[in-house]
mmCIF file of C-alpha atoms in Angstrom:
data_model
loop_
_atom_site.group_PDB
_atom_site.id
_atom_site.type_symbol
_atom_site.label_atom_id
_atom_site.label_comp_id
_atom_site.label_asym_id
_atom_site.label_seq_id
_atom_site.Cartn_x
_atom_site.Cartn_y
_atom_site.Cartn_z
ATOM 1 C CA SER A 1 -206.745 -103.237 -14.064
ATOM 2 C CA ASP A 2 -205.200 -102.190 -17.395
ATOM 3 C CA GLY A 3 -202.588 -104.945 -17.351
ATOM 4 C CA ALA A 4 -199.649 -102.603 -16.857
ATOM 5 C CA GLY A 5 -196.533 -104.462 -15.852
ATOM 6 C CA PHE A 6 -193.167 -105.749 -16.966
ATOM 7 C CA THR A 7 -191.839 -108.549 -19.084
ATOM 8 C CA GLY A 8 -188.336 -109.553 -20.059
ATOM 9 C CA GLY A 9 -186.683 -109.757 -23.437
ATOM 10 C CA SER A 10 -183.359 -109.099 -25.176
ATOM 11 C CA GLY A 11 -181.615 -108.331 -21.897
ATOM 12 C CA SER A 12 -184.225 -105.652 -21.089
ATOM 13 C CA VAL A 13 -187.151 -105.127 -18.731
ATOM 14 C CA LEU A 14 -190.010 -104.074 -21.019
ATOM 15 C CA PRO A 15 -193.379 -102.383 -20.298
ATOM 16 C CA THR A 16 -196.604 -104.250 -21.020
ATOM 17 C CA ASN A 17 -200.338 -103.675 -20.937
ATOM 18 C CA ALA A 18 -203.289 -106.067 -21.101
ATOM 19 C CA THR A 19 -202.603 -106.966 -24.733
ATOM 20 C CA GLY A 20 -198.812 -107.241 -24.711
ATOM 21 C CA LEU A 21 -195.804 -104.961 -25.127
ATOM 22 C CA SER A 22 -196.572 -101.244 -24.801
ATOM 23 C CA ASP A 23 -194.639 -98.252 -26.195
ATOM 24 C CA ASN A 24 -194.749 -94.753 -24.673
ATOM 25 C CA ALA A 25 -197.783 -95.406 -22.465
ATOM 26 C CA ILE A 26 -196.644 -96.893 -19.123
ATOM 27 C CA ASN A 27 -195.234 -94.703 -16.326
ATOM 28 C CA LEU A 28 -192.725 -95.831 -13.721
ATOM 29 C CA GLY A 29 -194.389 -94.559 -10.560
ATOM 30 C CA VAL A 30 -196.858 -91.668 -10.165
ATOM 31 C CA GLY A 31 -196.874 -88.414 -8.217
ATOM 32 C CA SER A 32 -198.084 -90.047 -4.991
ATOM 33 C CA TYR A 33 -196.202 -93.359 -5.339
ATOM 34 C CA ARG A 34 -192.636 -92.786 -6.365
ATOM 35 C CA TYR A 35 -189.521 -94.853 -6.580
ATOM 36 C CA LYS A 36 -186.567 -93.506 -4.623
ATOM 37 C CA ASP A 37 -183.086 -93.588 -6.181
ATOM 38 C CA LEU A 38 -182.097 -94.865 -9.603
ATOM 39 C CA TYR A 39 -178.571 -96.229 -10.051
ATOM 40 C CA LEU A 40 -177.263 -96.310 -13.616
ATOM 41 C CA SER A 41 -173.879 -97.021 -15.132
ATOM 42 C CA GLY A 42 -175.051 -95.578 -18.453
ATOM 43 C CA GLY A 43 -177.319 -92.679 -19.383
ATOM 44 C CA VAL A 44 -180.956 -91.629 -19.674
ATOM 45 C CA TYR A 45 -182.669 -90.800 -22.976
ATOM 46 C CA LEU A 46 -184.948 -87.805 -22.375
ATOM 47 C CA GLY A 47 -187.562 -86.770 -24.922
ATOM 48 C CA GLY A 48 -186.232 -89.006 -27.688
ATOM 49 C CA THR A 49 -184.042 -91.959 -28.567
ATOM 50 C CA GLY A 50 -181.287 -90.207 -30.543
ATOM 51 C CA SER A 51 -177.749 -89.661 -29.256
ATOM 52 C CA ALA A 52 -178.529 -85.965 -28.693
ATOM 53 C CA ASN A 53 -181.216 -86.994 -26.162
ATOM 54 C CA LYS A 54 -178.861 -89.005 -23.974
ATOM 55 C CA LEU A 55 -177.970 -87.507 -20.601
ATOM 56 C CA ASP A 56 -174.993 -89.463 -19.337
ATOM 57 C CA ASP A 57 -173.427 -87.146 -16.770
ATOM 58 C CA TYR A 58 -174.513 -84.877 -13.931
ATOM 59 C CA GLU A 59 -172.122 -83.628 -11.289
ATOM 60 C CA GLU A 60 -171.803 -80.878 -8.685
ATOM 61 C CA GLY A 61 -168.646 -79.931 -6.860
ATOM 62 C CA LEU A 62 -166.003 -77.428 -5.805
ATOM 63 C CA TRP A 63 -162.873 -76.205 -7.565
ATOM 64 C CA SER A 64 -159.892 -74.036 -6.645
ATOM 65 C CA PRO A 65 -159.437 -71.022 -8.929
ATOM 66 C CA GLY A 66 -156.083 -69.295 -9.264
ATOM 67 C CA LEU A 67 -155.009 -66.044 -10.912
ATOM 68 C CA LYS A 68 -151.951 -65.075 -12.939
ATOM 69 C CA GLY A 69 -150.681 -62.854 -15.739
ATOM 70 C CA ALA A 70 -150.515 -64.520 -19.152
ATOM 71 C CA SER A 71 -147.112 -63.141 -20.179
ATOM 72 C CA SER A 72 -145.003 -63.488 -17.054
ATOM 73 C CA GLY A 73 -146.809 -66.453 -15.527
ATOM 74 C CA ASN A 74 -146.512 -64.984 -12.032
ATOM 75 C CA VAL A 75 -149.205 -66.340 -9.776
ATOM 76 C CA ALA A 76 -151.121 -64.174 -7.316
ATOM 77 C CA THR A 77 -151.127 -64.891 -3.610
ATOM 78 C CA LEU A 78 -154.740 -65.724 -2.813
ATOM 79 C CA THR A 79 -156.702 -65.402 0.406
ATOM 80 C CA SER A 80 -158.967 -67.982 2.031
ATOM 81 C CA ALA A 81 -161.956 -66.137 0.522
ATOM 82 C CA THR A 82 -161.056 -67.598 -2.911
ATOM 83 C CA LYS A 83 -163.590 -70.305 -3.756
ATOM 84 C CA GLY A 84 -165.257 -71.968 -6.721
ATOM 85 C CA SER A 85 -168.226 -74.259 -7.374
ATOM 86 C CA TYR A 86 -169.556 -75.965 -10.500
ATOM 87 C CA VAL A 87 -172.459 -77.879 -12.010
ATOM 88 C CA LYS A 88 -171.792 -80.176 -14.976
ATOM 89 C CA ILE A 89 -174.683 -81.502 -17.097
ATOM 90 C CA GLY A 90 -173.450 -83.560 -20.010
ATOM 91 C CA ASN A 91 -170.626 -81.523 -21.539
ATOM 92 C CA GLN A 92 -172.008 -78.174 -20.346
ATOM 93 C CA VAL A 93 -170.202 -76.776 -17.304
ATOM 94 C CA THR A 94 -171.286 -73.741 -15.303
ATOM 95 C CA VAL A 95 -168.753 -72.413 -12.808
ATOM 96 C CA ASN A 96 -169.094 -69.755 -10.125
ATOM 97 C CA PHE A 97 -166.066 -68.268 -8.440
ATOM 98 C CA ILE A 98 -164.578 -65.543 -6.308
ATOM 99 C CA VAL A 99 -160.853 -64.833 -6.486
ATOM 100 C CA VAL A 100 -159.359 -62.565 -3.818
ATOM 101 C CA THR A 101 -155.651 -61.660 -3.882
ATOM 102 C CA SER A 102 -153.480 -60.313 -1.127
ATOM 103 C CA SER A 103 -150.528 -59.551 -3.433
ATOM 104 C CA ILE A 104 -148.946 -60.262 -6.797
ATOM 105 C CA GLY A 105 -145.596 -59.325 -8.303
ATOM 106 C CA SER A 106 -144.998 -58.176 -11.855
ATOM 107 C CA ALA A 107 -147.530 -60.273 -13.784
ATOM 108 C CA SER A 108 -147.779 -58.718 -17.193
ATOM 109 C CA GLY A 109 -150.269 -59.783 -19.810
ATOM 110 C CA THR A 110 -153.969 -60.525 -19.812
ATOM 111 C CA VAL A 111 -155.331 -61.747 -16.501
ATOM 112 C CA GLN A 112 -156.004 -65.481 -16.469
ATOM 113 C CA ILE A 113 -158.105 -67.423 -13.981
ATOM 114 C CA THR A 114 -156.680 -70.922 -13.755
ATOM 115 C CA GLY A 115 -157.834 -74.318 -12.525
ATOM 116 C CA LEU A 116 -161.192 -74.847 -14.272
ATOM 117 C CA PRO A 117 -162.584 -78.189 -13.047
ATOM 118 C CA PHE A 118 -162.929 -79.611 -16.596
ATOM 119 C CA THR A 119 -160.870 -78.980 -19.715
ATOM 120 C CA VAL A 120 -162.531 -76.636 -22.189
ATOM 121 C CA ALA A 121 -163.542 -78.388 -25.430
ATOM 122 C CA ALA A 122 -161.704 -77.785 -28.692
ATOM 123 C CA PRO A 123 -162.951 -74.623 -30.399
ATOM 124 C CA LEU A 124 -165.802 -74.824 -32.892
ATOM 125 C CA THR A 125 -164.438 -71.777 -34.742
ATOM 126 C CA THR A 126 -161.079 -70.134 -35.272
ATOM 127 C CA THR A 127 -161.631 -67.841 -32.291
ATOM 128 C CA GLY A 128 -160.768 -70.598 -29.832
ATOM 129 C CA ILE A 129 -163.514 -69.485 -27.457
ATOM 130 C CA GLN A 130 -165.893 -72.086 -26.068
ATOM 131 C CA GLY A 131 -167.785 -70.108 -23.460
ATOM 132 C CA ASN A 132 -168.448 -66.632 -22.143
ATOM 133 C CA GLY A 133 -169.404 -65.239 -18.771
ATOM 134 C CA THR A 134 -169.851 -62.058 -16.826
ATOM 135 C CA ALA A 135 -168.489 -60.532 -13.637
ATOM 136 C CA GLY A 136 -170.726 -59.608 -10.753
ATOM 137 C CA TYR A 137 -168.057 -57.699 -8.833
ATOM 138 C CA TRP A 138 -164.448 -56.543 -9.177
ATOM 139 C CA GLN A 139 -161.975 -54.238 -7.484
ATOM 140 C CA GLY A 140 -158.284 -53.461 -7.340
ATOM 141 C CA PHE A 141 -157.188 -53.501 -10.986
ATOM 142 C CA ASP A 142 -154.444 -51.106 -12.072
ATOM 143 C CA THR A 143 -156.706 -49.598 -14.747
ATOM 144 C CA ALA A 144 -160.220 -48.284 -14.158
ATOM 145 C CA VAL A 145 -162.564 -50.868 -15.701
ATOM 146 C CA ASN A 146 -166.191 -50.280 -16.678
ATOM 147 C CA ASN A 147 -167.091 -53.855 -17.545
ATOM 148 C CA ILE A 148 -165.540 -57.322 -17.279
ATOM 149 C CA VAL A 149 -166.200 -60.452 -19.332
ATOM 150 C CA TYR A 150 -164.663 -63.911 -19.106
ATOM 151 C CA THR A 151 -163.874 -66.227 -22.002
ATOM 152 C CA ALA A 152 -163.038 -69.933 -21.786
ATOM 153 C CA GLU A 153 -160.129 -70.828 -24.072
ATOM 154 C CA GLY A 154 -160.425 -74.110 -26.023
ATOM 155 C CA ASN A 155 -158.180 -77.040 -24.999
ATOM 156 C CA THR A 156 -157.187 -75.357 -21.722
ATOM 157 C CA ASN A 157 -158.339 -75.030 -18.130
ATOM 158 C CA LEU A 158 -158.159 -71.219 -18.336
ATOM 159 C CA LEU A 159 -160.462 -68.234 -18.303
ATOM 160 C CA TYR A 160 -159.219 -64.986 -19.845
ATOM 161 C CA VAL A 161 -160.375 -61.755 -18.223
ATOM 162 C CA TYR A 162 -161.251 -58.876 -20.544
ATOM 163 C CA GLY A 163 -162.728 -55.491 -19.806
ATOM 164 C CA THR A 164 -163.768 -52.147 -21.184
ATOM 165 C CA THR A 165 -162.117 -48.942 -20.103
ATOM 166 C CA SER A 166 -164.674 -46.812 -21.960
ATOM 167 C CA GLY A 167 -168.347 -47.063 -22.826
ATOM 168 C CA THR A 168 -167.809 -48.654 -26.252
ATOM 169 C CA GLN A 169 -168.073 -52.401 -26.530
ATOM 170 C CA ASN A 170 -165.323 -52.661 -29.137
ATOM 171 C CA SER A 171 -162.733 -51.403 -26.653
ATOM 172 C CA ILE A 172 -162.601 -54.714 -24.755
ATOM 173 C CA SER A 173 -158.998 -55.686 -24.171
ATOM 174 C CA GLY A 174 -156.967 -57.797 -21.808
ATOM 175 C CA ILE A 175 -156.834 -56.437 -18.278
ATOM 176 C CA GLN A 176 -153.318 -55.992 -16.883
ATOM 177 C CA ILE A 177 -152.388 -56.798 -13.304
ATOM 178 C CA ASN A 178 -148.870 -55.333 -13.101
ATOM 179 C CA GLN A 179 -147.883 -54.928 -9.454
ATOM 180 C CA MET A 180 -151.464 -55.477 -8.363
ATOM 181 C CA GLY A 181 -151.966 -55.775 -4.621
ATOM 182 C CA ALA A 182 -155.283 -56.616 -2.982
ATOM 183 C CA ALA A 183 -157.917 -57.266 -5.635
ATOM 184 C CA ALA A 184 -161.007 -59.375 -6.187
ATOM 185 C CA VAL A 185 -163.193 -60.674 -8.988
ATOM 186 C CA ARG A 186 -166.405 -62.682 -8.880
ATOM 187 C CA GLY A 187 -168.159 -64.251 -11.817
ATOM 188 C CA THR A 188 -170.042 -66.994 -13.586
ATOM 189 C CA ILE A 189 -169.314 -68.656 -16.905
ATOM 190 C CA THR A 190 -170.797 -71.553 -18.857
ATOM 191 C CA TYR A 191 -168.593 -73.475 -21.277
ATOM 192 C CA ARG A 192 -168.368 -76.747 -23.219
ATOM 193 C CA SER A 193 -166.053 -79.365 -21.792
ATOM 194 C CA THR A 194 -164.250 -82.220 -23.505
#
C-alpha cells in the first residue's frame, strides 16, 4: 500500500517506496514475518556507514589452553578437565578456560597460559598489554595468592598470570610454579586480536 519494494541499480538491490528510492525507511521483514538466514561474504554496517560500523566477523568455538613457566619453558601435564571456549566479534575476543595440571617439573618464571585461539594484536602502548581478565578460581600454587589477574601479551598467543600475595594492589607480580603438582586455574579475558 505504501509502495515498499526493491529495485536494482549499480550492482545493488535498493529499497523503494511509492515515489522512488527510499533511504532509512524500509525494513526487511517485521517481528511476525521474518526472513531466516542471511549468507554474506562481506560484512554488515550497523548504526552507520563508516568503517567503524562494519561488523565483518562473528565466531564461536573451542580452544586448547596449555600452561608453562616463562623462564624454563617446561610445560605442565594437563588433565582431561582442561578446556577452553571463545567468542570472537570483529577483533574482540573473549575466552573462557579452565586449566588443570596433574604435574609439572621445574618451570621457573611467570606462569603462562598458552594456545590462545587468535593472536593478540600489537600493543597500543609501550606496556605490550592488549587485554586483561580475572580468575574465578585457583588452587595449588607454591605461594599463597590473594588475587589473580591475566594479561594478554601483544603479538603472541599467550596469557601471563599475575597475582597478589598481600592486600595491596601494587604487589602484583608473576606467579611461580616451581615443582608445582596438581593445580588449577579458571578465568575469563577479553583482548584485541590481529
